[in-house]
CSV table of C-alpha atoms and ligand atoms in Angstrom, one decimal:
chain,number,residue,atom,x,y,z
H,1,UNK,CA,117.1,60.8,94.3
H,2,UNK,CA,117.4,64.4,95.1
H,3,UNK,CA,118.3,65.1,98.6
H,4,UNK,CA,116.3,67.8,100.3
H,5,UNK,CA,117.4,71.3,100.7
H,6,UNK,CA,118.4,72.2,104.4
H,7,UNK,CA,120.7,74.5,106.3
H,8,UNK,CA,124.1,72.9,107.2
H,9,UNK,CA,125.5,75.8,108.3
H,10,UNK,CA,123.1,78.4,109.6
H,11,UNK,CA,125.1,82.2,111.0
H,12,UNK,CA,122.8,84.3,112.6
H,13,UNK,CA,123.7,87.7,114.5
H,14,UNK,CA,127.4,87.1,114.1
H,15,UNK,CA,129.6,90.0,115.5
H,16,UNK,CA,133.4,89.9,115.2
H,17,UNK,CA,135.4,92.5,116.3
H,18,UNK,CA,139.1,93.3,117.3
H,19,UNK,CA,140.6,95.6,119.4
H,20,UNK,CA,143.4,98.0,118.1
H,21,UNK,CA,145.9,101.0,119.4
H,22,UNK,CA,142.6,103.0,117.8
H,23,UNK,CA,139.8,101.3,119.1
H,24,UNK,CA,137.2,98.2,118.7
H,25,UNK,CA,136.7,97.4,115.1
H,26,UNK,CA,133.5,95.6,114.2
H,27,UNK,CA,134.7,93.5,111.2
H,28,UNK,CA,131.9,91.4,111.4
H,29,UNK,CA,128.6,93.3,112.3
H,30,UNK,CA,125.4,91.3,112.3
H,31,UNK,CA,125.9,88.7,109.5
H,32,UNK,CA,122.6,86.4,108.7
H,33,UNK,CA,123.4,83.1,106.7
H,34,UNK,CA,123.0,79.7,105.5
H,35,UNK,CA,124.7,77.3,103.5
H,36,UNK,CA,123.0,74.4,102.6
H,37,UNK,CA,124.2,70.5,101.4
H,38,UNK,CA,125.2,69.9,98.1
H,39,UNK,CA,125.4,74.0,97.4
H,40,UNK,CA,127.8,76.9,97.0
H,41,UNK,CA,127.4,80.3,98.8
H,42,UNK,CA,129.7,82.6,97.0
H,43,UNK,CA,130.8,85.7,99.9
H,44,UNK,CA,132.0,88.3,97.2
H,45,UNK,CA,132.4,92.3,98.1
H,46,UNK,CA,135.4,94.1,97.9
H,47,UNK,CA,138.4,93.7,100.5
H,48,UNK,CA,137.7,94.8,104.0
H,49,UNK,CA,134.0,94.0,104.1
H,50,UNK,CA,134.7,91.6,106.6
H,51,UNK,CA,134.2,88.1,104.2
H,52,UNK,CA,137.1,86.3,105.4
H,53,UNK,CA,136.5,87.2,109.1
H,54,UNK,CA,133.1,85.8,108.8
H,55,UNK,CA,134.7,82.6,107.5
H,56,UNK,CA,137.2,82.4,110.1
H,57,UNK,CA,134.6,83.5,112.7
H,58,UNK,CA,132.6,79.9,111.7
H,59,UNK,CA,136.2,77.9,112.6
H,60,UNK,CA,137.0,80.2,115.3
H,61,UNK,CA,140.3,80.7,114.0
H,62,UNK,CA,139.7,84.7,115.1
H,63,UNK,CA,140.2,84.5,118.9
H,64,UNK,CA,144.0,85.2,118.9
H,65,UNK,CA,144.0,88.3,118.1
H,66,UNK,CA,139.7,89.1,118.3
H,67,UNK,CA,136.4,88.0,119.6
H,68,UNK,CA,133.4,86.6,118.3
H,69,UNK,CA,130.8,89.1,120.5
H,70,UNK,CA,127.6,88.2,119.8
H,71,UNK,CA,125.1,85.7,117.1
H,72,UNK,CA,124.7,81.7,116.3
H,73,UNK,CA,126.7,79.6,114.0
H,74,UNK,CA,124.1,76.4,114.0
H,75,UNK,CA,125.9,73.5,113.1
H,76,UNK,CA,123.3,71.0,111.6
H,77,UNK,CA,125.4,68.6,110.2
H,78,UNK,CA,125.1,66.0,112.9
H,79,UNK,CA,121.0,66.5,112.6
H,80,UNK,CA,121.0,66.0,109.3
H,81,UNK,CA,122.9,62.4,109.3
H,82,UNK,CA,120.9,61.4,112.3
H,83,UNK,CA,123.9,61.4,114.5
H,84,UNK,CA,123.0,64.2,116.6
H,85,UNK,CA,121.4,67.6,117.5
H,86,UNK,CA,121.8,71.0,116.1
H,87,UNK,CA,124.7,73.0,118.3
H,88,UNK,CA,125.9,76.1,118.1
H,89,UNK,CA,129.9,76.3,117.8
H,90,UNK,CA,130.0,79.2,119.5
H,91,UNK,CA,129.3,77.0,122.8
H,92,UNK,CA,131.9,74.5,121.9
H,93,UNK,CA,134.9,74.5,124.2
H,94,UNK,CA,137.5,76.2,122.5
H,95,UNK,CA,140.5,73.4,123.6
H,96,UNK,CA,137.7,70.7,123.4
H,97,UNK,CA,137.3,68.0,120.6
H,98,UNK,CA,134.4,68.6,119.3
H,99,UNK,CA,135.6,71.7,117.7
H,100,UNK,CA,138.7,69.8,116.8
H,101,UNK,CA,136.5,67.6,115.0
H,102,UNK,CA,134.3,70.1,113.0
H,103,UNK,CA,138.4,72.2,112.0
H,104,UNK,CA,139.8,69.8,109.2
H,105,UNK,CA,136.5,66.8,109.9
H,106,UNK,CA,133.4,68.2,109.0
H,107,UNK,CA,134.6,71.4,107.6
H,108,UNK,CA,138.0,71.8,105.2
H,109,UNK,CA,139.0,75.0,105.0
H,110,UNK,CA,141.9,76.6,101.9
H,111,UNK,CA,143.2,80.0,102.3
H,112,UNK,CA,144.0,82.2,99.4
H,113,UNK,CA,148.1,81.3,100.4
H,114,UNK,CA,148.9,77.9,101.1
H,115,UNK,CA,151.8,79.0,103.3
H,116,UNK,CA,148.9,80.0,106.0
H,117,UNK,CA,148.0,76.0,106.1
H,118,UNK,CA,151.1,74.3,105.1
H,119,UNK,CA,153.7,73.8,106.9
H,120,UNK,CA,157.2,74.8,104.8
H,121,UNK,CA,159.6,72.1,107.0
H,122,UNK,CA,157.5,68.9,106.9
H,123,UNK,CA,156.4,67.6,103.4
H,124,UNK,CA,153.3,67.3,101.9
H,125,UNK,CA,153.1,63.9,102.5
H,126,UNK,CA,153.7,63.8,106.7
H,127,UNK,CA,151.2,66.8,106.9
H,128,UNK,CA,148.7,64.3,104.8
H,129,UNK,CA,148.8,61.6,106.6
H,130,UNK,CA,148.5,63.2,109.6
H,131,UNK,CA,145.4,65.3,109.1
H,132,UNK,CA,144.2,61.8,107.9
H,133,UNK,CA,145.1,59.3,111.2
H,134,UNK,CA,143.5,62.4,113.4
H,135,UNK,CA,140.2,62.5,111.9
H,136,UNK,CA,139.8,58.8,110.0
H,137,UNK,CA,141.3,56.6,112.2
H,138,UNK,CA,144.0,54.9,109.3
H,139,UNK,CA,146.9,53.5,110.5
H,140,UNK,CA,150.4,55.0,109.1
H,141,UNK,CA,150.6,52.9,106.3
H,142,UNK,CA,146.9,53.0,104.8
H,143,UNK,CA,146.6,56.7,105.4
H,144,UNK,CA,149.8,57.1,103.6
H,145,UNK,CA,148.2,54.9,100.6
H,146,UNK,CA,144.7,57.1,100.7
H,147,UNK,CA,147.3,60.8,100.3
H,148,UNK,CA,148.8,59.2,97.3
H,149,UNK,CA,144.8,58.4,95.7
H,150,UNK,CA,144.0,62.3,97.4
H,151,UNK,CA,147.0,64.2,95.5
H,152,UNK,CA,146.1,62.0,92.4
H,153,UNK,CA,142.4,62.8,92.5
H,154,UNK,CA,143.1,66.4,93.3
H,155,UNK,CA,145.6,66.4,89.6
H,156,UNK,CA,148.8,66.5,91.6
H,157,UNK,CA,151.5,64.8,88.5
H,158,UNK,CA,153.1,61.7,89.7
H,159,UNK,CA,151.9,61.5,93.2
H,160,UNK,CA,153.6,58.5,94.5
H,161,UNK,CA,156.9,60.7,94.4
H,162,UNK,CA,155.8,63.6,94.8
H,163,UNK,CA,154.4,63.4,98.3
H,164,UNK,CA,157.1,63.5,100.0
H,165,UNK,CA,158.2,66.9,98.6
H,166,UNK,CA,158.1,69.8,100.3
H,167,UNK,CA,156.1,72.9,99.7
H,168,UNK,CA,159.2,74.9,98.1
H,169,UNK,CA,159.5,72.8,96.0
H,170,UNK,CA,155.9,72.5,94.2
H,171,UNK,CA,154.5,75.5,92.1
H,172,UNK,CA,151.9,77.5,93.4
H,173,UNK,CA,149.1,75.6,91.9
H,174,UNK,CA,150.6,72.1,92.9
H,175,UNK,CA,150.4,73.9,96.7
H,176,UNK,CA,146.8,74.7,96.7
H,177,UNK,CA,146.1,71.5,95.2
H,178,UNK,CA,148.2,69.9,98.3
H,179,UNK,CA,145.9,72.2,100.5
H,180,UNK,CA,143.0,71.2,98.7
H,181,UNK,CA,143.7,67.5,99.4
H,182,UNK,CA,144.3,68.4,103.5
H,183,UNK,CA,141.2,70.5,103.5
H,184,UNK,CA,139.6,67.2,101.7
H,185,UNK,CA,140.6,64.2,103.1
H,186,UNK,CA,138.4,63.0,105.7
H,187,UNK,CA,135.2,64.1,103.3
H,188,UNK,CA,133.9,67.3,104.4
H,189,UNK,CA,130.1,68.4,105.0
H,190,UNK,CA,131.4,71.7,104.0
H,191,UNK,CA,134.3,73.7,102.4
H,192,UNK,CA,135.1,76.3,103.0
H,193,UNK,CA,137.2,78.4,100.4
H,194,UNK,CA,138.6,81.6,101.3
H,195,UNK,CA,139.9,83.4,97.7
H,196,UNK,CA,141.8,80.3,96.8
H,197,UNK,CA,142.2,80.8,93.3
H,198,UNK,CA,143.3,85.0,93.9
H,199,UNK,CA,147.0,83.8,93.5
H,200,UNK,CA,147.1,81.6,90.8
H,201,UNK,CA,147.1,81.8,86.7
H,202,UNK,CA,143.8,81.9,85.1
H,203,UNK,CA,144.7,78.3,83.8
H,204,UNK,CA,145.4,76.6,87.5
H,205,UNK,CA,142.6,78.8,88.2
H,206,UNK,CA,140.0,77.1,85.9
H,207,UNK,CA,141.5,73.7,86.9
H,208,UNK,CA,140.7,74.5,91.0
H,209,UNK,CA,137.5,75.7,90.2
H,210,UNK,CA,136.7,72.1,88.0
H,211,UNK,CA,138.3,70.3,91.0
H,212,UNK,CA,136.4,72.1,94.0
H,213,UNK,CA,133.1,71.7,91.6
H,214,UNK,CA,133.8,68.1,90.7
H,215,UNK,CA,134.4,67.1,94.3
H,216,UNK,CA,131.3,68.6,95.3
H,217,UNK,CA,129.6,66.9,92.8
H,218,UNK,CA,130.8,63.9,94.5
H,219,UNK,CA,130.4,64.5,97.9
H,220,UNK,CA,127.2,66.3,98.1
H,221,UNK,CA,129.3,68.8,99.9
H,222,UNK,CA,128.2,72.2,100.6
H,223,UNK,CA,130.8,74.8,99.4
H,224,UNK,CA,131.5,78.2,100.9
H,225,UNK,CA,133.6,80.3,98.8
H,226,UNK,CA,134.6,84.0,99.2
H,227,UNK,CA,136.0,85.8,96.4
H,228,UNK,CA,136.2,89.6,95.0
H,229,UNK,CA,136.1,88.1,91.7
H,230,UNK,CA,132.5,88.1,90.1
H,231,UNK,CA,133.1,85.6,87.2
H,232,UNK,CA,134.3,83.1,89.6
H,233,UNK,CA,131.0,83.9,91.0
H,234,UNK,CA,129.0,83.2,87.7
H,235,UNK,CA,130.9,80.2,87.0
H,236,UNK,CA,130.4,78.5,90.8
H,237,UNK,CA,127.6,80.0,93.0
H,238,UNK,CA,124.3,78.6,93.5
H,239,UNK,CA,123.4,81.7,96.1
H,240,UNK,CA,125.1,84.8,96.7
H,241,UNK,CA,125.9,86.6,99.9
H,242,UNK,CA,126.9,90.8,99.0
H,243,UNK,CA,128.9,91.9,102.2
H,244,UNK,CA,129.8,95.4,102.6
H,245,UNK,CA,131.6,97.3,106.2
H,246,UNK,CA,130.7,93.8,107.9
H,247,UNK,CA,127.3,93.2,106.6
H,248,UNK,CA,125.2,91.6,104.2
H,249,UNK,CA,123.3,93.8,102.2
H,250,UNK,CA,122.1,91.3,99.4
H,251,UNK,CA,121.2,88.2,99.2
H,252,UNK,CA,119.7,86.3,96.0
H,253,UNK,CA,119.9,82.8,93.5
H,254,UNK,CA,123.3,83.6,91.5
H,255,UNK,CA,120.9,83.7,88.3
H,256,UNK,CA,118.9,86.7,90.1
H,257,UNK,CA,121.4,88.9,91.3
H,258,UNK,CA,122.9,88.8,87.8
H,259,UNK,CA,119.5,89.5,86.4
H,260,UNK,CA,118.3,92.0,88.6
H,261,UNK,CA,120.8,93.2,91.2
H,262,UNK,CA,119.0,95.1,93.9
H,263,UNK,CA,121.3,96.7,96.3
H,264,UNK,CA,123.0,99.6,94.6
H,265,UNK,CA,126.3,98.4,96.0
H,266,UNK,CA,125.5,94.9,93.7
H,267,UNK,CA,124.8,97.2,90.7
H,268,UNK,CA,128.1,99.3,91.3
H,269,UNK,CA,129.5,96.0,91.3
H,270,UNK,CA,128.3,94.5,88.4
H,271,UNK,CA,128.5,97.4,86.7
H,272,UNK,CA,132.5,98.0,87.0
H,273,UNK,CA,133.0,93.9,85.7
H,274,UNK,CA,134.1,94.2,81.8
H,275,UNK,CA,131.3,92.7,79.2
H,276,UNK,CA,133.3,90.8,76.4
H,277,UNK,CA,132.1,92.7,73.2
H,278,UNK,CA,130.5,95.6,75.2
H,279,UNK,CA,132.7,97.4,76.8
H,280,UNK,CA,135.8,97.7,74.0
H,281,UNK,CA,137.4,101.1,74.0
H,282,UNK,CA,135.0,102.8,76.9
H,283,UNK,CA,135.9,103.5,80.4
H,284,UNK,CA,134.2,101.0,82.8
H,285,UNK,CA,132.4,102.7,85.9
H,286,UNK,CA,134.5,102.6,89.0
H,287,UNK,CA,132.6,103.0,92.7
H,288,UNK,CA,133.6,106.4,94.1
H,289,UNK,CA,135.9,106.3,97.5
H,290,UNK,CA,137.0,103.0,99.1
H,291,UNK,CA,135.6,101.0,101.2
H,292,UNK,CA,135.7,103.0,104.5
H,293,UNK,CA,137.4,101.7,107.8
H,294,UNK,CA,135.3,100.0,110.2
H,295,UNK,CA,136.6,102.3,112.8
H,296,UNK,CA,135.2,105.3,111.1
H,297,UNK,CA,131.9,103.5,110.1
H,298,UNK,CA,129.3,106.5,108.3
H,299,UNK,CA,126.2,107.0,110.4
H,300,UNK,CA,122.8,105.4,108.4
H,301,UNK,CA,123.1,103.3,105.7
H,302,UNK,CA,127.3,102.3,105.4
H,303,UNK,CA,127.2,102.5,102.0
H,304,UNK,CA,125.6,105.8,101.3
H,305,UNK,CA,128.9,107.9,100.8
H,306,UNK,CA,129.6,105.9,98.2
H,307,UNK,CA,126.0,105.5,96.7
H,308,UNK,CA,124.9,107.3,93.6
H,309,UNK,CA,120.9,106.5,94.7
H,310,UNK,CA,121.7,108.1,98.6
H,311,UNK,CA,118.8,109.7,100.1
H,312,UNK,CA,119.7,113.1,101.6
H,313,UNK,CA,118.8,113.3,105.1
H,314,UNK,CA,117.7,109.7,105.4
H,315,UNK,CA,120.4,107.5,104.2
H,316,UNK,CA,122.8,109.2,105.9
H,317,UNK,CA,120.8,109.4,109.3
H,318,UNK,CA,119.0,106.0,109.2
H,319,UNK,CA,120.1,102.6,109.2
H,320,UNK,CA,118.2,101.2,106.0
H,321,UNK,CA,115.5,98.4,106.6
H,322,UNK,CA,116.1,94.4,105.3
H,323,UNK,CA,113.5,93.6,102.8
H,324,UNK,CA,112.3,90.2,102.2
H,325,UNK,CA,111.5,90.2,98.4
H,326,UNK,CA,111.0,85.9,99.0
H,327,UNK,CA,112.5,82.9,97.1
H,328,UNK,CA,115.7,84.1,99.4
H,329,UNK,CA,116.5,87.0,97.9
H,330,UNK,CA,116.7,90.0,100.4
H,331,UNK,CA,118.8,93.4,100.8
H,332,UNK,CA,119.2,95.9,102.8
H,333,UNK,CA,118.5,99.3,101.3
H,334,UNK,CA,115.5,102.2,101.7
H,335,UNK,CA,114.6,102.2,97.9
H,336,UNK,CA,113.0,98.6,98.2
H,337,UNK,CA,111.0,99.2,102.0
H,338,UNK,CA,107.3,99.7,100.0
H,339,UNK,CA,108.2,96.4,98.7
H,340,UNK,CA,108.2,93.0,100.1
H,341,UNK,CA,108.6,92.4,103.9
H,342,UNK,CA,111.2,94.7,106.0
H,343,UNK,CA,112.2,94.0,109.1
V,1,SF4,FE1,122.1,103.8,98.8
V,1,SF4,FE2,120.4,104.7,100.7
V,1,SF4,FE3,120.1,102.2,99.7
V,1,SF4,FE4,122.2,102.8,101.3
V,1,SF4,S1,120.0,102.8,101.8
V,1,SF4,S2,122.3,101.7,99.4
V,1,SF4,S3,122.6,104.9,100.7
V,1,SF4,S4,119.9,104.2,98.6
């Protein structure tokens, strides 16, 4: 039976921001969103929009070197399996157990380079079986027999020898896959997967994405996954999140932003991805500029040197208005505020 749709995640507010020789950057600048069981929320924008700070911002794996300043990030998980209440992690004790619970137990995160999670002196194996006494409880020699079935199920060639390698000496691929299996193996509510295919071959890139939707399928788990790359977005996303200079400015279904981006960010977007067919021999539309730095944010609407649609002497001046178009689609621009709700 199908299970019903709620929140697992739910970020409301969220403000990141870190402090350099220039000034305060706001990576993160009043993000709104939800990720629900048994879904994928694909991030996607363009570097610097402040996807993987978000991310990191829900583990708070940002407070070395920033600060999470202001919002939620509503952990339902516990609510939902009748083990608990809501909580916000913000509140969590940063040393405490809780959140050492939720890093690696109820969340798995990947990174887009395994050397950020593995460790190159210990092999795959010892960092396994670790992750899997902390948060299952096995003994040394069951948890070593459950990383053997986890590099197997995750397509890792010849597992029973191959876990006790170390990280130099697997490909690429085989790394992420070993990342994948830590990120996995106490059975995450949610992953979260921060551009973990960016590195690899478009062949170990299909076989991740299989994986990460075959798992899911398993688990019923929710999938977060952050990408620049829009066909990984066709391929996985059940809702999309646009992000640009720190904030969402479209949310829809994957089928309706495809079908009818709003935000004329989206549409630059979509517009500059090759057609197969289409686009042979012509010069694909580029989005003038680059993304600008948060320290130098423009004044009104973020976007609107960038924007072909920019309304002189309104974009530029005013911030533009959410609107609410309904079935979860919403963005954040002035050519929409006659239609549907703004706030
Ligand atoms: Fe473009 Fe103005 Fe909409 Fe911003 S608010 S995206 S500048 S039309």
């Amino acid at each position: 039976m199908e299970r019903p749709l709620q929140p697992l995640l739910e970020i409301s507010g969220l403000h990141t921001g870190f402090d350099t020789y220039d000034g305060r950057v706001r990576a993160v600048d009043g993000v709104d969103l939800a990720v629900h069981a048994g879904r994928t929320l694909c991030v996607v924008g363009e570097s610097g929009c402040g996807k993987s700070v978000t991310a990191r911002s829900i583990l708070r794996l940002v407070e070395d070197a920033g600060s999470i300043d202001a919002g939620a990030i509503t952990w339902h998980g516990d609510a939902n399996d009748g083990t608990g209440e809501p909580f916000d992690i913000l509140s969590l004790d940063p040393r405490g157990k809780r959140l050492q619970r939720l890093r690696g137990g109820d969340i798995g995160m990947i990174f887009q380079e395994p050397a950020a999670s593995l460790l190159p002196l210990r092999t795959i194996g010892a960092q396994l079986v670790e992750t899997l006494r902390i948060h299952t409880g096995l003994d040394k020699k069951a948890a070593r027999a459950r990383a053997v079935e986890l590099l197997d199920a995750v397509g890792i060639p010849d597992p029973k020898r191959r876990i006790d390698a170390y990280p130099f000496q697997l490909s690429g691929g085989m790394c992420q896959r070993a990342m994948i299996a830590i990120a996995l193996c106490a059975n995450p509510s949610l992953l979260i997967a921060d551009e973990p295919t960016t590195a690899l071959d478009v062949t170990t890139q299909a076989r991740i994405l299989d994986l990460i939707r075959s798992l899911q399928a398993e688990h019923h788990m929710a999938v977060m996954f952050i990408t620049h790359d829009l066909g990984v977005v066709a391929e996985l996303a059940d809702e999309v999140a646009v992000m640009y200079l720190g904030r969402v400015v479209e949310r829809a279904p994957v089928d309706e932003l495809f079908a009818d981006p709003k935000h004329p960010y989206t549409k630059a977007l979509l517009a500059s991805v090759p057609v197969l067919g289409r686009d042979r021999g012509r010069d694909l539309p580029t989005i003038p500029g680059a993304v600008p730095s948060p320290l130098h944010r423009p004044s009104g609407c973020s976007f609107h040197p960038r924007c072909a649609a920019a309304v002189a002497g309104r974009c530029d001046t005013d911030a533009p208005p959410e609107v609410d178009f309904g079935g979860g689609r919403t963005a954040e621009c002035v050519l929409y505020e006659t239609e549907g709700a703004s706030t």
